[in-house]
Amino acid sequence: MKVIAIANQKGGVGKTTTTWEIGSCLSSENKRVLVIDLDQQANLSDYVDSDPKKATIYDLLKADNAVEDALQHLDEFDFIAASEKLSKADKEFSAPEDIYLLKSLLEFVENDYDYVLVDSNPARNTLLNMCYIASDYILIPTECDAGSITGIDAIYGDLMKYRKLNWSNARVLGLILNKYEKTSMHTLAIETLQEKAKEMEMEPFIMTVRKSIKASESKLALQSMQKYNKYGNPAMDYRKIGAKIIEMTQEA
Ligand SMILES: Nc1ncnc2c1ncn2[C@@H]1O[C@H](COP(=O)(O)OP(=O)(O)O)[C@@H](O)[C@H]1O
Ligand SMILES: [Mg+2]
């Protein structure tokens, strides 16, 4: 089982979209996929029309429920929903060992899935720290603006801190330049990403996802782009990224 966190401290860069699309792509490739919404805004939980009667990831982290109480079997993948109570995470999970909570609970499903994808919140908080500890890989979606590119340095810096302490084995798997268009800003952004990738311990892939209104339309229809607009540019771009992820995470 490989755990992949989708992270960038900046909001609106495509974390939730990437989590959903990659979840859908990996399951189309016959992988057993669990997707966890670890963002208090619960966007993905709303989009996939998750069952509000089920326990949430918050209940699991609090150890108030067993994993089975939270698992939802959707058509594209299994899912664990977020709760707005995650906004209390920094207070509720403040003991030093609490950063291991996500990792510990994933041990219960170790044999049930090939991939676990975690959609994270746009903040450098305890939930994101839990992701660094629990993950094997981090995927970083970004836009071409300076703010979301700076988010990459923040994530890499925090991750390296945990790796040096031997608390995390995670590596940055890929940088995804989202909402891509053929502009000079985007060309420049790719160059910046290439420089950043070369400086990293293990060089991540850099791939683009083209901009399209279908990304928002499909969410209104409560469908992934893989379902809503399978041959649209972003859906095809995500399938390429899905294939790359499988190739790069294959056991040696
Ligand atoms: N490739 C794309 N083209 C156009 N809009 C996109 C694309 N990817 C995401 N979006 C839109 O950008 C907004 C933010 O995306 P989202 O995945 O929610 O980001 P985050 O989870 O990082 O906040 C959403 O309205 C989404 O539909
Ligand atoms: Mg989001």
mmCIF file of C-alpha atoms and ligand atoms in Angstrom:
data_model
loop_
_atom_site.group_PDB
_atom_site.id
_atom_site.type_symbol
_atom_site.label_atom_id
_atom_site.label_comp_id
_atom_site.label_asym_id
_atom_site.label_seq_id
_atom_site.Cartn_x
_atom_site.Cartn_y
_atom_site.Cartn_z
ATOM 1 C CA MET A 1 0.000 0.000 0.000
ATOM 2 C CA LYS A 2 1.342 3.388 -1.025
ATOM 3 C CA VAL A 3 0.141 6.520 0.732
ATOM 4 C CA ILE A 4 0.166 9.710 -1.334
ATOM 5 C CA ALA A 5 -0.670 13.090 0.201
ATOM 6 C CA ILE A 6 -1.735 15.929 -2.081
ATOM 7 C CA ALA A 7 -0.444 19.123 -0.515
ATOM 8 C CA ASN A 8 0.128 22.816 -0.990
ATOM 9 C CA GLN A 9 -0.437 25.394 1.721
ATOM 10 C CA LYS A 10 -2.045 27.646 -0.874
ATOM 11 C CA GLY A 11 -5.778 27.197 -1.445
ATOM 12 C CA GLY A 12 -7.398 26.946 -4.861
ATOM 13 C CA VAL A 13 -4.417 25.376 -6.663
ATOM 14 C CA GLY A 14 -6.138 22.072 -7.416
ATOM 15 C CA LYS A 15 -5.449 19.766 -4.464
ATOM 16 C CA THR A 16 -9.011 18.506 -4.255
ATOM 17 C CA THR A 17 -9.390 18.207 -8.027
ATOM 18 C CA THR A 18 -6.100 16.302 -8.256
ATOM 19 C CA THR A 19 -7.038 13.933 -5.434
ATOM 20 C CA TRP A 20 -10.367 13.094 -7.060
ATOM 21 C CA GLU A 21 -9.040 12.702 -10.602
ATOM 22 C CA ILE A 22 -6.024 10.630 -9.600
ATOM 23 C CA GLY A 23 -8.229 8.472 -7.356
ATOM 24 C CA SER A 24 -10.505 7.848 -10.302
ATOM 25 C CA CYS A 25 -7.614 7.183 -12.716
ATOM 26 C CA LEU A 26 -5.866 4.713 -10.406
ATOM 27 C CA SER A 27 -9.065 2.778 -9.820
ATOM 28 C CA SER A 28 -9.668 2.614 -13.603
ATOM 29 C CA GLU A 29 -6.280 0.913 -13.757
ATOM 30 C CA ASN A 30 -7.676 -1.738 -11.401
ATOM 31 C CA LYS A 31 -5.900 -0.433 -8.330
ATOM 32 C CA ARG A 32 -7.661 -0.647 -4.978
ATOM 33 C CA VAL A 33 -7.975 2.980 -3.899
ATOM 34 C CA LEU A 34 -8.944 4.700 -0.665
ATOM 35 C CA VAL A 35 -9.392 8.477 -0.708
ATOM 36 C CA ILE A 36 -9.389 10.459 2.538
ATOM 37 C CA ASP A 37 -10.652 14.034 2.812
ATOM 38 C CA LEU A 38 -8.479 15.657 5.485
ATOM 39 C CA ASP A 39 -9.657 19.225 4.888
ATOM 40 C CA GLN A 40 -12.135 20.858 7.266
ATOM 41 C CA GLN A 41 -13.782 22.574 4.290
ATOM 42 C CA ALA A 42 -14.908 19.084 3.235
ATOM 43 C CA ASN A 43 -15.086 20.091 -0.447
ATOM 44 C CA LEU A 44 -14.398 16.599 -1.727
ATOM 45 C CA SER A 45 -16.873 15.088 0.736
ATOM 46 C CA ASP A 46 -19.532 17.387 -0.716
ATOM 47 C CA TYR A 47 -18.557 16.710 -4.329
ATOM 48 C CA VAL A 48 -18.708 12.933 -3.974
ATOM 49 C CA ASP A 49 -22.019 13.318 -2.159
ATOM 50 C CA SER A 50 -20.752 11.419 0.861
ATOM 51 C CA ASP A 51 -23.065 9.927 3.472
ATOM 52 C CA PRO A 52 -23.397 12.336 6.423
ATOM 53 C CA LYS A 53 -24.411 9.491 8.764
ATOM 54 C CA LYS A 54 -21.006 7.890 8.464
ATOM 55 C CA ALA A 55 -18.156 8.542 10.877
ATOM 56 C CA THR A 56 -15.487 10.940 9.549
ATOM 57 C CA ILE A 57 -11.711 11.045 9.590
ATOM 58 C CA TYR A 58 -11.997 13.310 12.633
ATOM 59 C CA ASP A 59 -13.826 10.569 14.568
ATOM 60 C CA LEU A 60 -11.123 8.089 13.565
ATOM 61 C CA LEU A 61 -8.280 10.382 14.643
ATOM 62 C CA LYS A 62 -10.095 10.891 17.950
ATOM 63 C CA ALA A 63 -10.359 7.074 18.189
ATOM 64 C CA ASP A 64 -14.101 7.411 18.747
ATOM 65 C CA ASN A 65 -14.889 5.030 15.882
ATOM 66 C CA ALA A 66 -13.401 2.063 14.045
ATOM 67 C CA VAL A 67 -12.282 2.507 10.420
ATOM 68 C CA GLU A 68 -15.251 0.414 9.155
ATOM 69 C CA ASP A 69 -17.663 2.990 10.604
ATOM 70 C CA ALA A 70 -16.183 5.635 8.312
ATOM 71 C CA LEU A 71 -15.555 3.681 5.092
ATOM 72 C CA GLN A 72 -17.862 4.591 2.223
ATOM 73 C CA HIS A 73 -17.838 2.417 -0.881
ATOM 74 C CA LEU A 74 -18.331 4.808 -3.831
ATOM 75 C CA ASP A 75 -18.225 3.732 -7.512
ATOM 76 C CA GLU A 76 -14.809 5.227 -8.154
ATOM 77 C CA PHE A 77 -13.070 4.373 -4.868
ATOM 78 C CA ASP A 78 -13.536 3.888 -1.147
ATOM 79 C CA PHE A 79 -13.809 7.131 0.751
ATOM 80 C CA ILE A 80 -13.486 8.591 4.242
ATOM 81 C CA ALA A 81 -15.154 11.976 4.663
ATOM 82 C CA ALA A 82 -13.923 15.116 6.382
ATOM 83 C CA SER A 83 -15.664 17.013 9.147
ATOM 84 C CA GLU A 84 -15.664 20.706 9.937
ATOM 85 C CA LYS A 85 -14.462 19.591 13.381
ATOM 86 C CA LEU A 86 -11.023 19.175 11.780
ATOM 87 C CA SER A 87 -10.704 22.922 12.355
ATOM 88 C CA LYS A 88 -10.025 22.012 16.004
ATOM 89 C CA ALA A 89 -7.181 19.673 15.060
ATOM 90 C CA ASP A 90 -4.279 21.775 16.344
ATOM 91 C CA LYS A 91 -5.924 21.935 19.768
ATOM 92 C CA GLU A 92 -7.299 18.393 19.870
ATOM 93 C CA PHE A 93 -4.182 16.664 18.587
ATOM 94 C CA SER A 94 -1.506 18.662 20.355
ATOM 95 C CA ALA A 95 0.463 15.882 22.091
ATOM 96 C CA PRO A 96 3.830 15.267 20.364
ATOM 97 C CA GLU A 97 2.934 11.665 19.500
ATOM 98 C CA ASP A 98 -0.344 12.751 17.881
ATOM 99 C CA ILE A 99 1.413 13.397 14.594
ATOM 100 C CA TYR A 100 1.509 9.577 14.265
ATOM 101 C CA LEU A 101 -2.292 9.233 14.464
ATOM 102 C CA LEU A 102 -2.954 9.096 10.718
ATOM 103 C CA LYS A 103 -0.119 6.644 10.125
ATOM 104 C CA SER A 104 -1.365 4.384 12.922
ATOM 105 C CA LEU A 105 -4.902 4.263 11.670
ATOM 106 C CA LEU A 106 -3.818 3.475 8.108
ATOM 107 C CA GLU A 107 -2.150 0.336 9.465
ATOM 108 C CA PHE A 108 -5.666 -1.099 9.845
ATOM 109 C CA VAL A 109 -6.200 -1.002 6.073
ATOM 110 C CA GLU A 110 -2.632 -1.872 5.063
ATOM 111 C CA ASN A 111 -3.718 -4.998 3.125
ATOM 112 C CA ASP A 112 -6.934 -3.632 1.677
ATOM 113 C CA TYR A 113 -5.652 -0.992 -0.737
ATOM 114 C CA ASP A 114 -2.929 -0.398 -3.312
ATOM 115 C CA TYR A 115 -3.130 3.385 -2.934
ATOM 116 C CA VAL A 116 -4.369 5.755 -0.267
ATOM 117 C CA LEU A 117 -4.750 9.377 -1.417
ATOM 118 C CA VAL A 118 -5.077 12.118 1.180
ATOM 119 C CA ASP A 119 -6.499 15.525 0.232
ATOM 120 C CA SER A 120 -4.989 17.979 2.681
ATOM 121 C CA ASN A 121 -5.930 21.414 3.980
ATOM 122 C CA PRO A 122 -4.319 24.653 2.827
ATOM 123 C CA ALA A 123 -2.381 25.222 6.046
ATOM 124 C CA ARG A 124 0.882 24.170 7.661
ATOM 125 C CA ASN A 125 -0.789 22.623 10.676
ATOM 126 C CA THR A 126 -0.815 19.381 12.609
ATOM 127 C CA LEU A 127 -2.984 17.680 9.956
ATOM 128 C CA LEU A 128 -0.390 18.365 7.295
ATOM 129 C CA ASN A 129 2.341 17.154 9.656
ATOM 130 C CA MET A 130 0.363 13.924 10.081
ATOM 131 C CA CYS A 131 0.449 13.586 6.280
ATOM 132 C CA TYR A 132 4.246 13.861 6.143
ATOM 133 C CA ILE A 133 4.569 11.062 8.699
ATOM 134 C CA ALA A 134 1.903 8.803 7.150
ATOM 135 C CA SER A 135 2.870 9.215 3.490
ATOM 136 C CA ASP A 136 5.278 7.523 1.147
ATOM 137 C CA TYR A 137 4.872 10.262 -1.435
ATOM 138 C CA ILE A 138 3.733 13.864 -1.714
ATOM 139 C CA LEU A 139 2.151 15.315 -4.844
ATOM 140 C CA ILE A 140 2.220 19.098 -5.062
ATOM 141 C CA PRO A 141 -0.256 20.847 -7.341
ATOM 142 C CA THR A 142 0.562 24.464 -8.069
ATOM 143 C CA GLU A 143 -0.498 27.349 -10.257
ATOM 144 C CA CYS A 144 1.988 29.551 -12.054
ATOM 145 C CA ASP A 145 1.860 32.429 -9.539
ATOM 146 C CA ALA A 146 4.682 33.131 -7.108
ATOM 147 C CA GLY A 147 2.573 32.376 -4.021
ATOM 148 C CA SER A 148 1.669 28.832 -4.927
ATOM 149 C CA ILE A 149 5.203 28.103 -6.172
ATOM 150 C CA THR A 150 6.586 29.324 -2.826
ATOM 151 C CA GLY A 151 4.256 26.739 -1.236
ATOM 152 C CA ILE A 152 6.532 24.067 -2.724
ATOM 153 C CA ASP A 153 9.560 25.326 -0.748
ATOM 154 C CA ALA A 154 7.530 25.363 2.462
ATOM 155 C CA ILE A 155 6.382 21.778 1.985
ATOM 156 C CA TYR A 156 9.814 20.542 0.988
ATOM 157 C CA GLY A 157 11.403 22.304 3.971
ATOM 158 C CA ASP A 158 8.940 20.808 6.457
ATOM 159 C CA LEU A 159 9.256 17.377 4.880
ATOM 160 C CA MET A 160 13.072 17.454 5.054
ATOM 161 C CA LYS A 161 12.875 18.398 8.720
ATOM 162 C CA TYR A 162 10.892 15.232 9.437
ATOM 163 C CA ARG A 163 13.059 13.101 7.171
ATOM 164 C CA LYS A 164 16.205 14.224 9.011
ATOM 165 C CA LEU A 165 14.588 13.186 12.301
ATOM 166 C CA ASN A 166 13.718 9.854 10.662
ATOM 167 C CA TRP A 167 10.047 10.443 11.354
ATOM 168 C CA SER A 168 9.134 10.468 7.693
ATOM 169 C CA ASN A 169 10.219 8.471 4.642
ATOM 170 C CA ALA A 170 8.127 10.490 2.257
ATOM 171 C CA ARG A 171 9.493 11.987 -0.950
ATOM 172 C CA VAL A 172 8.047 14.495 -3.349
ATOM 173 C CA LEU A 173 6.738 12.390 -6.230
ATOM 174 C CA GLY A 174 5.550 15.090 -8.575
ATOM 175 C CA LEU A 175 4.914 18.777 -9.164
ATOM 176 C CA ILE A 176 1.733 19.422 -11.108
ATOM 177 C CA LEU A 177 1.390 22.773 -12.840
ATOM 178 C CA ASN A 178 -2.390 23.129 -12.905
ATOM 179 C CA LYS A 179 -4.620 25.427 -14.979
ATOM 180 C CA TYR A 180 -1.906 25.372 -17.598
ATOM 181 C CA GLU A 181 -2.099 27.643 -20.635
ATOM 182 C CA LYS A 182 0.436 28.538 -23.297
ATOM 183 C CA THR A 183 1.551 31.842 -21.792
ATOM 184 C CA SER A 184 4.991 33.197 -20.975
ATOM 185 C CA MET A 185 4.064 33.108 -17.260
ATOM 186 C CA HIS A 186 3.516 29.353 -17.543
ATOM 187 C CA THR A 187 6.730 28.786 -19.484
ATOM 188 C CA LEU A 188 8.589 30.664 -16.765
ATOM 189 C CA ALA A 189 6.810 28.655 -14.069
ATOM 190 C CA ILE A 190 7.935 25.387 -15.693
ATOM 191 C CA GLU A 191 11.537 26.599 -15.636
ATOM 192 C CA THR A 192 11.215 27.511 -11.967
ATOM 193 C CA LEU A 193 9.695 24.106 -11.200
ATOM 194 C CA GLN A 194 12.513 22.375 -13.079
ATOM 195 C CA GLU A 195 15.092 24.205 -10.959
ATOM 196 C CA LYS A 196 13.257 23.272 -7.773
ATOM 197 C CA ALA A 197 12.913 19.646 -8.835
ATOM 198 C CA LYS A 198 16.664 19.364 -9.508
ATOM 199 C CA GLU A 199 17.442 20.668 -6.019
ATOM 200 C CA MET A 200 15.334 17.967 -4.387
ATOM 201 C CA GLU A 201 16.870 14.785 -3.020
ATOM 202 C CA MET A 202 14.950 12.580 -5.434
ATOM 203 C CA GLU A 203 13.844 14.401 -8.535
ATOM 204 C CA PRO A 204 10.054 14.577 -8.869
ATOM 205 C CA PHE A 205 8.221 14.540 -12.194
ATOM 206 C CA ILE A 206 6.811 17.800 -13.520
ATOM 207 C CA MET A 207 3.556 17.528 -15.451
ATOM 208 C CA THR A 208 0.878 19.976 -16.522
ATOM 209 C CA VAL A 209 -2.917 19.932 -16.394
ATOM 210 C CA ARG A 210 -4.582 22.230 -18.875
ATOM 211 C CA LYS A 211 -7.086 24.846 -17.825
ATOM 212 C CA SER A 212 -10.725 24.151 -18.577
ATOM 213 C CA ILE A 213 -14.104 25.265 -17.324
ATOM 214 C CA LYS A 214 -14.989 21.544 -17.201
ATOM 215 C CA ALA A 215 -13.109 21.376 -13.881
ATOM 216 C CA SER A 216 -15.797 23.512 -12.265
ATOM 217 C CA GLU A 217 -18.732 22.250 -14.341
ATOM 218 C CA SER A 218 -18.057 18.650 -13.400
ATOM 219 C CA LYS A 219 -18.117 19.533 -9.694
ATOM 220 C CA LEU A 220 -21.534 21.131 -10.063
ATOM 221 C CA ALA A 221 -22.630 17.842 -11.620
ATOM 222 C CA LEU A 222 -21.011 15.987 -8.660
ATOM 223 C CA GLN A 223 -18.834 14.019 -11.068
ATOM 224 C CA SER A 224 -15.127 13.650 -11.594
ATOM 225 C CA MET A 225 -13.871 14.873 -14.967
ATOM 226 C CA GLN A 226 -13.014 11.219 -15.686
ATOM 227 C CA LYS A 227 -16.787 10.650 -15.773
ATOM 228 C CA TYR A 228 -18.120 14.035 -16.831
ATOM 229 C CA ASN A 229 -15.735 14.897 -19.647
ATOM 230 C CA LYS A 230 -13.475 11.947 -20.160
ATOM 231 C CA TYR A 231 -11.868 13.246 -23.375
ATOM 232 C CA GLY A 232 -11.496 16.834 -22.207
ATOM 233 C CA ASN A 233 -7.966 18.196 -21.796
ATOM 234 C CA PRO A 234 -7.717 18.060 -17.980
ATOM 235 C CA ALA A 235 -9.178 14.536 -17.807
ATOM 236 C CA MET A 236 -6.624 13.306 -20.354
ATOM 237 C CA ASP A 237 -3.792 15.135 -18.579
ATOM 238 C CA TYR A 238 -4.752 13.488 -15.294
ATOM 239 C CA ARG A 239 -4.760 10.036 -16.912
ATOM 240 C CA LYS A 240 -1.188 10.629 -18.045
ATOM 241 C CA ILE A 241 -0.264 11.650 -14.518
ATOM 242 C CA GLY A 242 -2.020 8.570 -13.126
ATOM 243 C CA ALA A 243 0.031 6.327 -15.438
ATOM 244 C CA LYS A 244 3.231 8.122 -14.391
ATOM 245 C CA ILE A 245 2.375 7.634 -10.712
ATOM 246 C CA ILE A 246 1.861 3.915 -11.226
ATOM 247 C CA GLU A 247 5.162 3.675 -13.100
ATOM 248 C CA MET A 248 7.080 5.596 -10.428
ATOM 249 C CA THR A 249 5.604 3.846 -7.406
ATOM 250 C CA GLN A 250 5.911 0.301 -8.724
ATOM 251 C CA GLU A 251 7.775 -1.911 -6.279
ATOM 252 C CA ALA A 252 11.373 -2.473 -7.391
HETATM 253 N N1 LIG B 1 -7.385 22.429 -14.696
HETATM 254 C C1 LIG B 1 -8.274 23.311 -14.210
HETATM 255 N N2 LIG B 1 -8.821 24.257 -15.025
HETATM 256 C C2 LIG B 1 -9.704 25.165 -14.560
HETATM 257 N N3 LIG B 1 -10.139 25.210 -13.288
HETATM 258 C C3 LIG B 1 -9.642 24.309 -12.422
HETATM 259 C C4 LIG B 1 -8.677 23.321 -12.820
HETATM 260 N N4 LIG B 1 -8.364 22.583 -11.736
HETATM 261 C C5 LIG B 1 -9.089 23.072 -10.714
HETATM 262 N N5 LIG B 1 -9.864 24.102 -11.107
HETATM 263 C C6 LIG B 1 -10.811 24.876 -10.298
HETATM 264 O O1 LIG B 1 -10.098 25.670 -9.363
HETATM 265 C C7 LIG B 1 -10.823 25.722 -8.135
HETATM 266 C C8 LIG B 1 -9.921 25.244 -6.995
HETATM 267 O O2 LIG B 1 -9.620 23.879 -7.203
HETATM 268 P P1 LIG B 1 -9.494 22.865 -5.970
HETATM 269 O O3 LIG B 1 -9.183 21.532 -6.538
HETATM 270 O O4 LIG B 1 -10.708 22.970 -5.105
HETATM 271 O O5 LIG B 1 -8.224 23.474 -5.221
HETATM 272 P P2 LIG B 1 -7.720 23.297 -3.694
HETATM 273 O O6 LIG B 1 -8.226 21.983 -3.200
HETATM 274 O O7 LIG B 1 -6.231 23.369 -3.771
HETATM 275 O O8 LIG B 1 -8.286 24.443 -2.925
HETATM 276 C C9 LIG B 1 -12.064 24.871 -8.315
HETATM 277 O O9 LIG B 1 -13.149 25.683 -8.655
HETATM 278 C C10 LIG B 1 -11.697 23.969 -9.470
HETATM 279 O O10 LIG B 1 -12.819 23.500 -10.190
HETATM 280 MG MG MG B 2 -9.314 21.538 -1.487
#
